[in-house]
Coordinates of N, CA, C and O in Angstrom, one line a residue:
X13 N 78.3 -130.4 -88.8 CA 78.1 -129.9 -90.1 C 77.6 -128.5 -90.0 O 76.7 -128.2 -89.2
X14 N 78.1 -127.6 -90.8 CA 77.7 -126.2 -90.7 C 76.5 -125.9 -91.6 O 76.2 -126.7 -92.5
X15 N 75.8 -124.8 -91.3 CA 74.7 -124.4 -92.1 C 75.1 -124.2 -93.6 O 74.5 -124.6 -94.5
X16 N 76.3 -123.6 -93.8 CA 76.8 -123.3 -95.1 C 77.0 -124.6 -95.9 O 76.6 -124.7 -97.1
X17 N 77.6 -125.6 -95.2 CA 77.8 -126.9 -95.9 C 76.4 -127.5 -96.3 O 76.3 -128.0 -97.4
X18 N 75.5 -127.5 -95.4 CA 74.2 -128.1 -95.7 C 73.5 -127.3 -96.9 O 73.0 -127.9 -97.8
X19 N 73.6 -126.0 -96.8 CA 73.0 -125.2 -97.9 C 73.7 -125.5 -99.2 O 73.0 -125.6 -100.2
X20 N 75.0 -125.6 -99.3 CA 75.7 -126.0 -100.5 C 75.2 -127.3 -101.0 O 75.0 -127.5 -102.2
X21 N 75.1 -128.3 -100.2 CA 74.7 -129.6 -100.6 C 73.2 -129.6 -101.1 O 72.9 -130.3 -102.1
X22 N 72.4 -128.8 -100.5 CA 71.0 -128.7 -100.9 C 70.9 -128.1 -102.3 O 70.3 -128.6 -103.2
X23 N 71.7 -127.0 -102.5 CA 71.8 -126.4 -103.9 C 72.3 -127.4 -104.9 O 71.8 -127.5 -106.0
X24 N 73.3 -128.1 -104.5 CA 74.0 -129.1 -105.4 C 73.0 -130.1 -105.9 O 72.9 -130.5 -107.0
X25 N 72.2 -130.6 -105.0 CA 71.3 -131.7 -105.3 C 70.0 -131.3 -105.8 O 69.1 -132.1 -106.2
X26 N 69.8 -130.0 -106.0 CA 68.5 -129.4 -106.5 C 67.3 -129.9 -105.7 O 66.3 -130.3 -106.3
X27 N 67.5 -129.9 -104.4 CA 66.4 -130.4 -103.6 C 65.2 -129.4 -103.7 O 65.4 -128.2 -103.8
X28 N 64.0 -129.9 -103.6 CA 62.9 -129.1 -103.6 C 62.8 -128.4 -102.2 O 63.5 -128.8 -101.3
X29 N 61.8 -127.6 -102.0 CA 61.7 -126.8 -100.7 C 61.6 -127.8 -99.5 O 62.3 -127.6 -98.6
X30 N 60.7 -128.7 -99.5 CA 60.5 -129.6 -98.3 C 61.8 -130.4 -98.1 O 62.2 -130.5 -97.0
X31 N 62.3 -131.0 -99.1 CA 63.5 -131.8 -99.0 C 64.7 -131.0 -98.4 O 65.4 -131.4 -97.5
X32 N 64.8 -129.8 -98.9 CA 65.9 -128.9 -98.4 C 65.7 -128.5 -96.9 O 66.5 -128.6 -96.1
X33 N 64.4 -128.1 -96.6 CA 64.1 -127.7 -95.3 C 64.3 -128.9 -94.3 O 64.8 -128.7 -93.2
X34 N 63.8 -130.0 -94.7 CA 63.9 -131.2 -93.8 C 65.3 -131.7 -93.7 O 65.7 -132.2 -92.7
X35 N 66.1 -131.6 -94.7 CA 67.5 -132.0 -94.6 C 68.2 -131.1 -93.6 O 69.1 -131.6 -92.9
X36 N 67.9 -129.9 -93.6 CA 68.6 -129.0 -92.6 C 68.0 -129.3 -91.2 O 68.7 -129.4 -90.2
X37 N 66.7 -129.4 -91.1 CA 66.0 -129.6 -89.8 C 66.3 -131.0 -89.3 O 66.5 -131.1 -88.1
X38 N 66.3 -132.0 -90.1 CA 66.4 -133.3 -89.6 C 67.8 -133.9 -89.9 O 68.0 -134.6 -90.8
X39 N 68.7 -133.5 -89.1 CA 70.1 -134.0 -89.2 C 70.2 -135.4 -88.8 O 70.2 -135.7 -87.6
X40 N 70.1 -136.3 -89.7 CA 70.2 -137.8 -89.4 C 71.4 -138.4 -90.1 O 72.0 -137.8 -91.0
X41 N 71.7 -139.6 -89.7 CA 72.9 -140.3 -90.3 C 72.9 -140.4 -91.8 O 73.9 -140.2 -92.5
X42 N 71.7 -140.6 -92.4 CA 71.7 -140.7 -93.9 C 72.0 -139.4 -94.6 O 72.6 -139.3 -95.6
X43 N 71.6 -138.3 -93.9 CA 71.9 -137.0 -94.5 C 73.4 -136.7 -94.4 O 74.0 -136.2 -95.4
X44 N 74.0 -137.1 -93.3 CA 75.5 -137.0 -93.2 C 76.2 -137.8 -94.2 O 77.1 -137.3 -94.9
X45 N 75.7 -139.0 -94.5 CA 76.3 -139.9 -95.5 C 76.2 -139.2 -96.9 O 77.1 -139.2 -97.7
X46 N 75.0 -138.7 -97.2 CA 74.8 -138.1 -98.5 C 75.7 -136.9 -98.7 O 76.2 -136.6 -99.8
X47 N 75.9 -136.1 -97.6 CA 76.8 -135.0 -97.7 C 78.2 -135.3 -98.0 O 79.0 -134.5 -98.5
X48 N 78.6 -136.5 -97.7 CA 80.0 -136.9 -97.9 C 80.3 -137.4 -99.3 O 81.4 -137.5 -99.7
X49 N 79.3 -137.6 -100.1 CA 79.4 -138.1 -101.4 C 79.6 -136.9 -102.4 O 78.8 -136.0 -102.3
X50 N 80.6 -137.0 -103.2 CA 80.9 -135.9 -104.1 C 80.0 -135.8 -105.3 O 79.3 -136.8 -105.6
X51 N 80.0 -134.7 -105.9 CA 79.2 -134.5 -107.2 C 79.6 -135.5 -108.2 O 78.8 -136.1 -108.9
X52 N 80.9 -135.7 -108.3 CA 81.5 -136.7 -109.3 C 81.0 -138.1 -109.1 O 80.6 -138.8 -110.0
X53 N 80.9 -138.5 -107.8 CA 80.5 -139.8 -107.5 C 79.0 -140.0 -107.8 O 78.7 -141.0 -108.4
X54 N 78.2 -139.0 -107.5 CA 76.8 -139.1 -107.9 C 76.6 -139.2 -109.4 O 75.8 -140.0 -109.9
X55 N 77.4 -138.4 -110.1 CA 77.3 -138.5 -111.6 C 77.7 -139.8 -112.1 O 77.1 -140.4 -113.0
X56 N 78.8 -140.3 -111.5 CA 79.3 -141.6 -112.0 C 78.3 -142.7 -111.7 O 78.0 -143.6 -112.5
X57 N 77.7 -142.7 -110.5 CA 76.7 -143.7 -110.1 C 75.5 -143.6 -111.1 O 75.0 -144.6 -111.6
X58 N 75.0 -142.4 -111.4 CA 73.9 -142.2 -112.3 C 74.2 -142.7 -113.7 O 73.4 -143.4 -114.3
X59 N 75.4 -142.4 -114.2 CA 75.7 -142.8 -115.5 C 75.9 -144.3 -115.6 O 75.5 -145.0 -116.5
X60 N 76.6 -144.9 -114.6 CA 77.0 -146.3 -114.6 C 75.7 -147.2 -114.4 O 75.6 -148.2 -114.9
X61 N 74.8 -146.7 -113.5 CA 73.7 -147.5 -113.2 C 72.4 -146.9 -113.6 O 71.3 -147.1 -113.0
X62 N 72.4 -146.1 -114.6 CA 71.2 -145.3 -115.1 C 70.0 -146.2 -115.4 O 68.9 -145.9 -114.9
X63 N 70.2 -147.2 -116.1 CA 69.0 -148.1 -116.4 C 68.5 -148.7 -115.2 O 67.2 -148.8 -115.0
X64 N 69.3 -149.2 -114.3 CA 68.9 -149.8 -113.1 C 68.2 -148.8 -112.2 O 67.2 -149.1 -111.6
X65 N 68.8 -147.6 -112.1 CA 68.2 -146.5 -111.3 C 66.8 -146.2 -111.8 O 65.9 -146.1 -111.0
X66 N 66.7 -146.0 -113.1 CA 65.4 -145.6 -113.7 C 64.3 -146.7 -113.4 O 63.2 -146.4 -113.2
X67 N 64.7 -148.0 -113.5 CA 63.8 -149.1 -113.2 C 63.4 -149.2 -111.7 O 62.3 -149.6 -111.4
X68 N 64.3 -148.8 -110.9 CA 64.1 -148.9 -109.4 C 63.2 -147.8 -108.9 O 62.5 -148.0 -107.9
X69 N 63.3 -146.6 -109.5 CA 62.6 -145.4 -109.0 C 61.1 -145.7 -108.8 O 60.5 -145.5 -107.7
X70 N 60.3 -146.2 -109.8 CA 58.9 -146.4 -109.5 C 58.6 -147.5 -108.5 O 57.6 -147.4 -107.8
X71 N 59.5 -148.5 -108.4 CA 59.3 -149.5 -107.4 C 59.5 -148.9 -106.0 O 58.7 -149.2 -105.1
X72 N 60.5 -148.1 -105.8 CA 60.7 -147.4 -104.5 C 59.6 -146.5 -104.2 O 59.1 -146.5 -103.1
X73 N 59.1 -145.8 -105.2 CA 57.9 -144.9 -104.9 C 56.7 -145.6 -104.5 O 56.0 -145.2 -103.5
X74 N 56.4 -146.7 -105.1 CA 55.2 -147.5 -104.8 C 55.4 -148.2 -103.4 O 54.5 -148.2 -102.5
X75 N 56.6 -148.6 -103.1 CA 56.9 -149.2 -101.8 C 56.7 -148.2 -100.7 O 56.2 -148.5 -99.6
X76 N 57.2 -146.9 -100.9 CA 57.0 -145.9 -99.9 C 55.5 -145.6 -99.7 O 55.1 -145.5 -98.5
X77 N 54.8 -145.5 -100.8 CA 53.3 -145.2 -100.6 C 52.7 -146.4 -99.9 O 51.9 -146.2 -99.0
X78 N 53.0 -147.6 -100.3 CA 52.3 -148.8 -99.6 C 52.7 -148.9 -98.2 O 51.8 -149.1 -97.3
X79 N 53.9 -148.7 -97.8 CA 54.4 -148.8 -96.4 C 53.6 -147.8 -95.6 O 53.0 -148.1 -94.5
X80 N 53.6 -146.5 -96.0 CA 52.9 -145.5 -95.2 C 51.4 -145.7 -95.2 O 50.8 -145.5 -94.1
X81 N 50.8 -146.1 -96.2 CA 49.4 -146.4 -96.3 C 49.0 -147.5 -95.3 O 48.1 -147.4 -94.5
X82 N 49.8 -148.6 -95.3 CA 49.6 -149.7 -94.4 C 49.8 -149.3 -93.0 O 49.0 -149.7 -92.1
X83 N 50.8 -148.5 -92.7 CA 51.0 -148.0 -91.4 C 49.9 -147.2 -90.8 O 49.4 -147.4 -89.7
X84 N 49.4 -146.2 -91.7 CA 48.3 -145.4 -91.2 C 47.0 -146.1 -91.0 O 46.3 -145.9 -90.1
X85 N 46.8 -147.1 -91.8 CA 45.5 -147.9 -91.7 C 45.7 -149.1 -90.8 O 44.7 -149.8 -90.5
X86 N 46.9 -149.4 -90.3 CA 47.1 -150.5 -89.4 C 46.8 -151.9 -90.1 O 46.4 -152.8 -89.5
X87 N 47.2 -151.9 -91.4 CA 47.0 -153.2 -92.1 C 48.4 -153.7 -92.6 O 49.3 -153.0 -92.6
X88 N 48.4 -154.9 -93.1 CA 49.6 -155.4 -93.7 C 50.4 -156.1 -92.6 O 50.1 -156.2 -91.4
X89 N 51.6 -156.5 -93.0 CA 52.5 -157.3 -92.1 C 53.6 -156.4 -91.5 O 54.5 -157.0 -90.9
X90 N 53.5 -155.1 -91.6 CA 54.5 -154.2 -91.1 C 55.9 -154.5 -91.6 O 56.9 -154.6 -90.9
X91 N 56.0 -154.7 -92.9 CA 57.2 -155.0 -93.6 C 58.0 -153.7 -93.9 O 57.4 -152.8 -94.3
X92 N 59.3 -153.7 -93.6 CA 60.1 -152.5 -93.8 C 60.1 -152.2 -95.3 O 60.0 -153.1 -96.2
X93 N 60.3 -150.9 -95.7 CA 60.3 -150.5 -97.1 C 61.3 -151.3 -97.9 O 61.1 -151.7 -99.0
X94 N 62.5 -151.4 -97.3 CA 63.6 -152.1 -98.0 C 63.1 -153.6 -98.3 O 63.4 -154.1 -99.4
X95 N 62.4 -154.2 -97.4 CA 62.0 -155.6 -97.6 C 60.8 -155.6 -98.7 O 60.7 -156.5 -99.4
X96 N 60.0 -154.6 -98.7 CA 59.0 -154.5 -99.7 C 59.6 -154.4 -101.1 O 59.2 -155.1 -102.0
X97 N 60.7 -153.7 -101.2 CA 61.4 -153.5 -102.5 C 62.1 -154.8 -102.9 O 62.1 -155.2 -104.1
X98 N 62.7 -155.5 -101.9 CA 63.5 -156.6 -102.3 C 62.7 -157.9 -102.3 O 63.2 -158.9 -102.9
X99 N 61.6 -158.0 -101.7 CA 60.9 -159.3 -101.6 C 59.6 -159.4 -102.5 O 59.2 -160.5 -102.8
X100 N 59.1 -158.3 -102.8 CA 57.8 -158.3 -103.6 C 58.1 -157.8 -105.0 O 58.9 -156.9 -105.2
X101 N 57.5 -158.5 -106.0 CA 57.7 -158.0 -107.4 C 56.8 -156.8 -107.6 O 55.9 -156.5 -106.8
X102 N 57.1 -156.0 -108.6 CA 56.4 -154.7 -108.8 C 54.9 -154.9 -109.0 O 54.1 -154.0 -108.6
X103 N 54.4 -156.0 -109.6 CA 53.0 -156.1 -109.8 C 52.3 -156.4 -108.4 O 51.2 -155.8 -108.2
X104 N 52.9 -157.2 -107.5 CA 52.3 -157.4 -106.2 C 52.3 -156.1 -105.4 O 51.4 -155.8 -104.7
X105 N 53.4 -155.3 -105.5 CA 53.5 -154.0 -104.8 C 52.3 -153.1 -105.3 O 51.6 -152.5 -104.5
X106 N 52.1 -153.1 -106.6 CA 51.1 -152.2 -107.2 C 49.7 -152.7 -106.7 O 48.8 -151.9 -106.3
X107 N 49.5 -154.0 -106.7 CA 48.2 -154.5 -106.3 C 47.9 -154.2 -104.9 O 46.8 -153.8 -104.5
X108 N 48.9 -154.4 -104.0 CA 48.7 -154.1 -102.6 C 48.5 -152.6 -102.3 O 47.7 -152.3 -101.5
X109 N 49.1 -151.8 -103.1 CA 48.9 -150.3 -103.0 C 47.5 -150.0 -103.4 O 46.8 -149.2 -102.6
X110 N 47.0 -150.5 -104.5 CA 45.7 -150.2 -104.9 C 44.7 -150.7 -103.9 O 43.7 -149.9 -103.6
X111 N 44.9 -151.8 -103.3 CA 44.0 -152.3 -102.3 C 44.0 -151.4 -101.0 O 43.0 -151.0 -100.5
X112 N 45.2 -151.0 -100.6 CA 45.3 -150.1 -99.5 C 44.7 -148.8 -99.7 O 44.1 -148.2 -98.8
X113 N 44.8 -148.2 -100.9 CA 44.3 -146.9 -101.2 C 42.8 -146.9 -101.3 O 42.1 -145.9 -101.3
X114 N 42.2 -148.1 -101.4 CA 40.7 -148.3 -101.4 C 40.0 -147.3 -102.3 O 39.1 -146.6 -101.8
X115 N 40.3 -147.3 -103.5 CA 39.6 -146.5 -104.5 C 40.3 -145.2 -104.9 O 40.0 -144.6 -105.9
X116 N 41.2 -144.7 -104.1 CA 42.0 -143.5 -104.4 C 43.0 -143.9 -105.5 O 43.6 -145.0 -105.5
X117 N 43.3 -143.0 -106.4 CA 44.3 -143.2 -107.4 C 45.7 -143.2 -106.8 O 46.0 -142.4 -105.9
X118 N 46.6 -144.0 -107.4 CA 48.0 -143.9 -107.0 C 48.6 -142.6 -107.3 O 49.7 -142.2 -106.8
X119 N 48.0 -141.8 -108.1 CA 48.4 -140.4 -108.5 C 47.7 -139.3 -107.7 O 47.9 -138.2 -107.9
X120 N 46.9 -139.7 -106.7 CA 46.2 -138.8 -105.9 C 47.1 -138.1 -104.9 O 48.2 -138.5 -104.6
X121 N 46.5 -137.0 -104.3 CA 47.2 -136.3 -103.2 C 47.4 -137.2 -102.0 O 48.5 -137.2 -101.4
X122 N 46.5 -138.1 -101.7 CA 46.6 -139.0 -100.6 C 47.8 -139.9 -100.8 O 48.6 -140.1 -99.9
X123 N 47.9 -140.5 -102.0 CA 49.0 -141.4 -102.3 C 50.3 -140.7 -102.3 O 51.3 -141.2 -101.8
X124 N 50.3 -139.4 -102.8 CA 51.6 -138.6 -102.8 C 52.0 -138.4 -101.4 O 53.2 -138.5 -101.0
X125 N 51.1 -138.0 -100.5 CA 51.4 -137.8 -99.1 C 51.9 -139.0 -98.4 O 52.9 -139.0 -97.7
X126 N 51.3 -140.2 -98.7 CA 51.8 -141.4 -98.2 C 53.2 -141.7 -98.7 O 54.1 -142.1 -97.9
X127 N 53.5 -141.4 -100.0 CA 54.8 -141.6 -100.5 C 55.9 -140.8 -99.8 O 56.9 -141.2 -99.4
X128 N 55.5 -139.5 -99.6 CA 56.5 -138.6 -98.9 C 56.7 -139.1 -97.5 O 57.9 -139.1 -97.0
X129 N 55.7 -139.5 -96.8 CA 55.9 -140.0 -95.4 C 56.7 -141.2 -95.4 O 57.6 -141.4 -94.5
X130 N 56.4 -142.1 -96.3 CA 57.2 -143.4 -96.4 C 58.7 -143.1 -96.7 O 59.6 -143.7 -96.1
X131 N 58.9 -142.2 -97.6 CA 60.3 -141.9 -98.0 C 61.1 -141.3 -96.8 O 62.2 -141.7 -96.6
X132 N 60.4 -140.4 -96.1 CA 61.1 -139.7 -95.0 C 61.2 -140.7 -93.8 O 62.2 -140.7 -93.1
X133 N 60.3 -141.6 -93.7 CA 60.4 -142.6 -92.7 C 61.6 -143.4 -92.9 O 62.4 -143.7 -92.0
X134 N 61.9 -143.8 -94.1 CA 63.1 -144.6 -94.5 C 64.3 -143.7 -94.2 O 65.3 -144.3 -93.7
X135 N 64.3 -142.5 -94.5 CA 65.5 -141.6 -94.2 C 65.8 -141.5 -92.7 O 66.9 -141.2 -92.3
X136 N 64.7 -141.6 -91.9 CA 64.9 -141.4 -90.5 C 65.0 -142.7 -89.7 O 65.0 -142.7 -88.5
X137 N 65.1 -143.8 -90.4 CA 65.0 -145.1 -89.8 C 66.1 -145.4 -88.7 O 65.9 -146.2 -87.8
X138 N 67.2 -144.7 -88.8 CA 68.3 -145.0 -87.8 C 68.2 -144.2 -86.6 O 69.0 -144.4 -85.6
X139 N 67.2 -143.3 -86.5 CA 67.0 -142.5 -85.3 C 66.2 -143.4 -84.2 O 65.5 -144.4 -84.6
X140 N 66.2 -142.9 -83.0 CA 65.4 -143.6 -82.0 C 63.9 -143.4 -82.3 O 63.6 -142.5 -83.1
X141 N 63.1 -144.2 -81.7 CA 61.6 -144.1 -82.0 C 61.1 -142.7 -81.6 O 60.3 -142.2 -82.3
X142 N 61.5 -142.2 -80.5 CA 61.1 -140.9 -80.1 C 61.5 -139.8 -81.1 O 60.7 -139.0 -81.5
X143 N 62.8 -139.8 -81.5 CA 63.2 -138.9 -82.5 C 62.5 -139.0 -83.8 O 62.1 -138.0 -84.4
X144 N 62.2 -140.3 -84.2 CA 61.5 -140.5 -85.5 C 60.1 -139.8 -85.4 O 59.7 -139.2 -86.3
X145 N 59.4 -140.1 -84.3 CA 58.1 -139.5 -84.1 C 58.1 -138.0 -84.2 O 57.3 -137.3 -84.8
X146 N 59.1 -137.4 -83.5 CA 59.3 -135.9 -83.5 C 59.5 -135.4 -85.0 O 58.9 -134.4 -85.4
X147 N 60.4 -136.0 -85.6 CA 60.8 -135.6 -87.0 C 59.6 -135.8 -88.0 O 59.3 -135.0 -88.8
X148 N 58.9 -137.0 -87.8 CA 57.7 -137.2 -88.7 C 56.6 -136.2 -88.5 O 55.9 -135.9 -89.4
X149 N 56.5 -135.7 -87.2 CA 55.5 -134.6 -87.0 C 55.9 -133.4 -87.8 O 55.0 -132.8 -88.4
X150 N 57.2 -133.1 -87.9 CA 57.6 -132.0 -88.7 C 57.4 -132.2 -90.2 O 57.0 -131.4 -90.9
X151 N 57.6 -133.5 -90.6 CA 57.4 -133.8 -92.0 C 55.9 -133.7 -92.4 O 55.5 -133.1 -93.4
X152 N 55.0 -134.1 -91.5 CA 53.6 -134.0 -91.7 C 53.1 -132.6 -91.8 O 52.3 -132.2 -92.7
X153 N 53.7 -131.7 -90.9 CA 53.3 -130.3 -91.0 C 53.8 -129.7 -92.3 O 53.2 -128.9 -92.9
X154 N 55.1 -130.0 -92.7 CA 55.6 -129.5 -93.9 C 54.8 -129.9 -95.1 O 54.5 -129.1 -96.0
X155 N 54.4 -131.2 -95.1 CA 53.6 -131.7 -96.3 C 52.3 -130.9 -96.4 O 51.9 -130.5 -97.5
X156 N 51.6 -130.7 -95.2 CA 50.4 -129.9 -95.2 C 50.5 -128.5 -95.7 O 49.5 -128.0 -96.3
X157 N 51.7 -127.9 -95.6 CA 51.9 -126.5 -96.0 C 52.3 -126.3 -97.4 O 52.3 -125.2 -97.9
X158 N 52.6 -127.4 -98.1 CA 53.2 -127.3 -99.5 C 52.1 -127.5 -100.5 O 51.2 -128.3 -100.4
X159 N 52.4 -126.9 -101.7 CA 51.5 -127.2 -102.9 C 51.7 -128.6 -103.4 O 52.8 -129.2 -103.1
X160 N 50.9 -129.1 -104.2 CA 51.0 -130.4 -104.8 C 52.3 -130.4 -105.6 O 53.1 -131.4 -105.6
X161 N 52.6 -129.4 -106.4 CA 53.8 -129.3 -107.2 C 55.1 -129.4 -106.3 O 56.0 -130.2 -106.7
X162 N 55.1 -128.7 -105.2 CA 56.2 -128.8 -104.3 C 56.4 -130.2 -103.7 O 57.5 -130.7 -103.5
X163 N 55.2 -130.8 -103.3 CA 55.3 -132.1 -102.7 C 55.7 -133.1 -103.8 O 56.5 -134.0 -103.5
X164 N 55.3 -133.0 -105.0 CA 55.7 -133.9 -106.1 C 57.2 -133.8 -106.3 O 57.9 -134.8 -106.5
X165 N 57.7 -132.6 -106.4 CA 59.2 -132.4 -106.5 C 59.9 -133.0 -105.4 O 61.0 -133.7 -105.6
X166 N 59.4 -132.8 -104.2 CA 60.1 -133.4 -103.0 C 60.1 -134.9 -103.0 O 61.1 -135.6 -102.7
X167 N 59.0 -135.5 -103.4 CA 58.8 -136.9 -103.5 C 59.8 -137.5 -104.5 O 60.5 -138.5 -104.3
X168 N 59.8 -136.8 -105.7 CA 60.7 -137.3 -106.8 C 62.2 -137.2 -106.3 O 62.9 -138.2 -106.5
X169 N 62.6 -136.2 -105.6 CA 63.9 -136.1 -105.2 C 64.2 -137.1 -104.1 O 65.3 -137.7 -104.1
X170 N 63.3 -137.3 -103.2 CA 63.5 -138.2 -102.1 C 63.7 -139.6 -102.6 O 64.6 -140.4 -102.3
X171 N 62.8 -140.0 -103.5 CA 62.8 -141.4 -104.1 C 64.1 -141.6 -105.0 O 64.7 -142.6 -104.9
X172 N 64.5 -140.5 -105.7 CA 65.7 -140.6 -106.4 C 66.9 -140.9 -105.5 O 67.8 -141.7 -105.8
X173 N 67.0 -140.2 -104.4 CA 68.1 -140.4 -103.4 C 68.0 -141.8 -102.8 O 69.0 -142.5 -102.6
X174 N 66.8 -142.3 -102.5 CA 66.6 -143.6 -102.0 C 67.1 -144.6 -103.0 O 67.8 -145.6 -102.7
X175 N 66.7 -144.5 -104.3 CA 67.2 -145.4 -105.3 C 68.7 -145.5 -105.5 O 69.3 -146.5 -105.6
X176 N 69.3 -144.3 -105.4 CA 70.8 -144.2 -105.4 C 71.4 -145.0 -104.3 O 72.3 -145.7 -104.4
X177 N 70.8 -144.8 -103.1 CA 71.2 -145.5 -101.9 C 71.1 -147.0 -102.1 O 72.1 -147.7 -101.7
X178 N 70.1 -147.5 -102.7 CA 69.9 -148.9 -102.9 C 70.9 -149.5 -103.9 O 71.3 -150.6 -103.8
X179 N 71.3 -148.6 -104.8 CA 72.3 -149.1 -105.8 C 73.7 -149.2 -105.3 O 74.5 -149.9 -105.9
X180 N 74.0 -148.6 -104.1 CA 75.3 -148.6 -103.6 C 75.6 -150.0 -103.1 O 75.6 -150.7 -102.5

């Protein structure tokens, strides 16, 4: 994949700064798959499954936060994000997240950072463990360097892409 192609896809998808930088830096199978899907296909998916997509976004966001929070704190059953989404109802997900956050708000910077890490963990899932660790170090550095607004935009974009992926 050429830099020009990646740059066009980033512009097309209106990726925020972190998402764009990481998409270029982290060439993984899911990025390649996303690049193969046309603008028309994404629009069709969004219009056809708009209600489902909108309902899925907050569930995916909470699952990302919960997964990363549990990983960092070494708690939980180490359930994959996809399994959190498909096996737990939204109320259970929310309750478990609140417990894991231990008093922090789900709208806090801590929760937002967990969400970004969880979302990118999911995006990098097909890489080897060593590659995942390397890429996640880059994600962590990028998160630390960005404003809350930039992180929020990145998280929104990442979760939107995840939800589209689950609708396929």
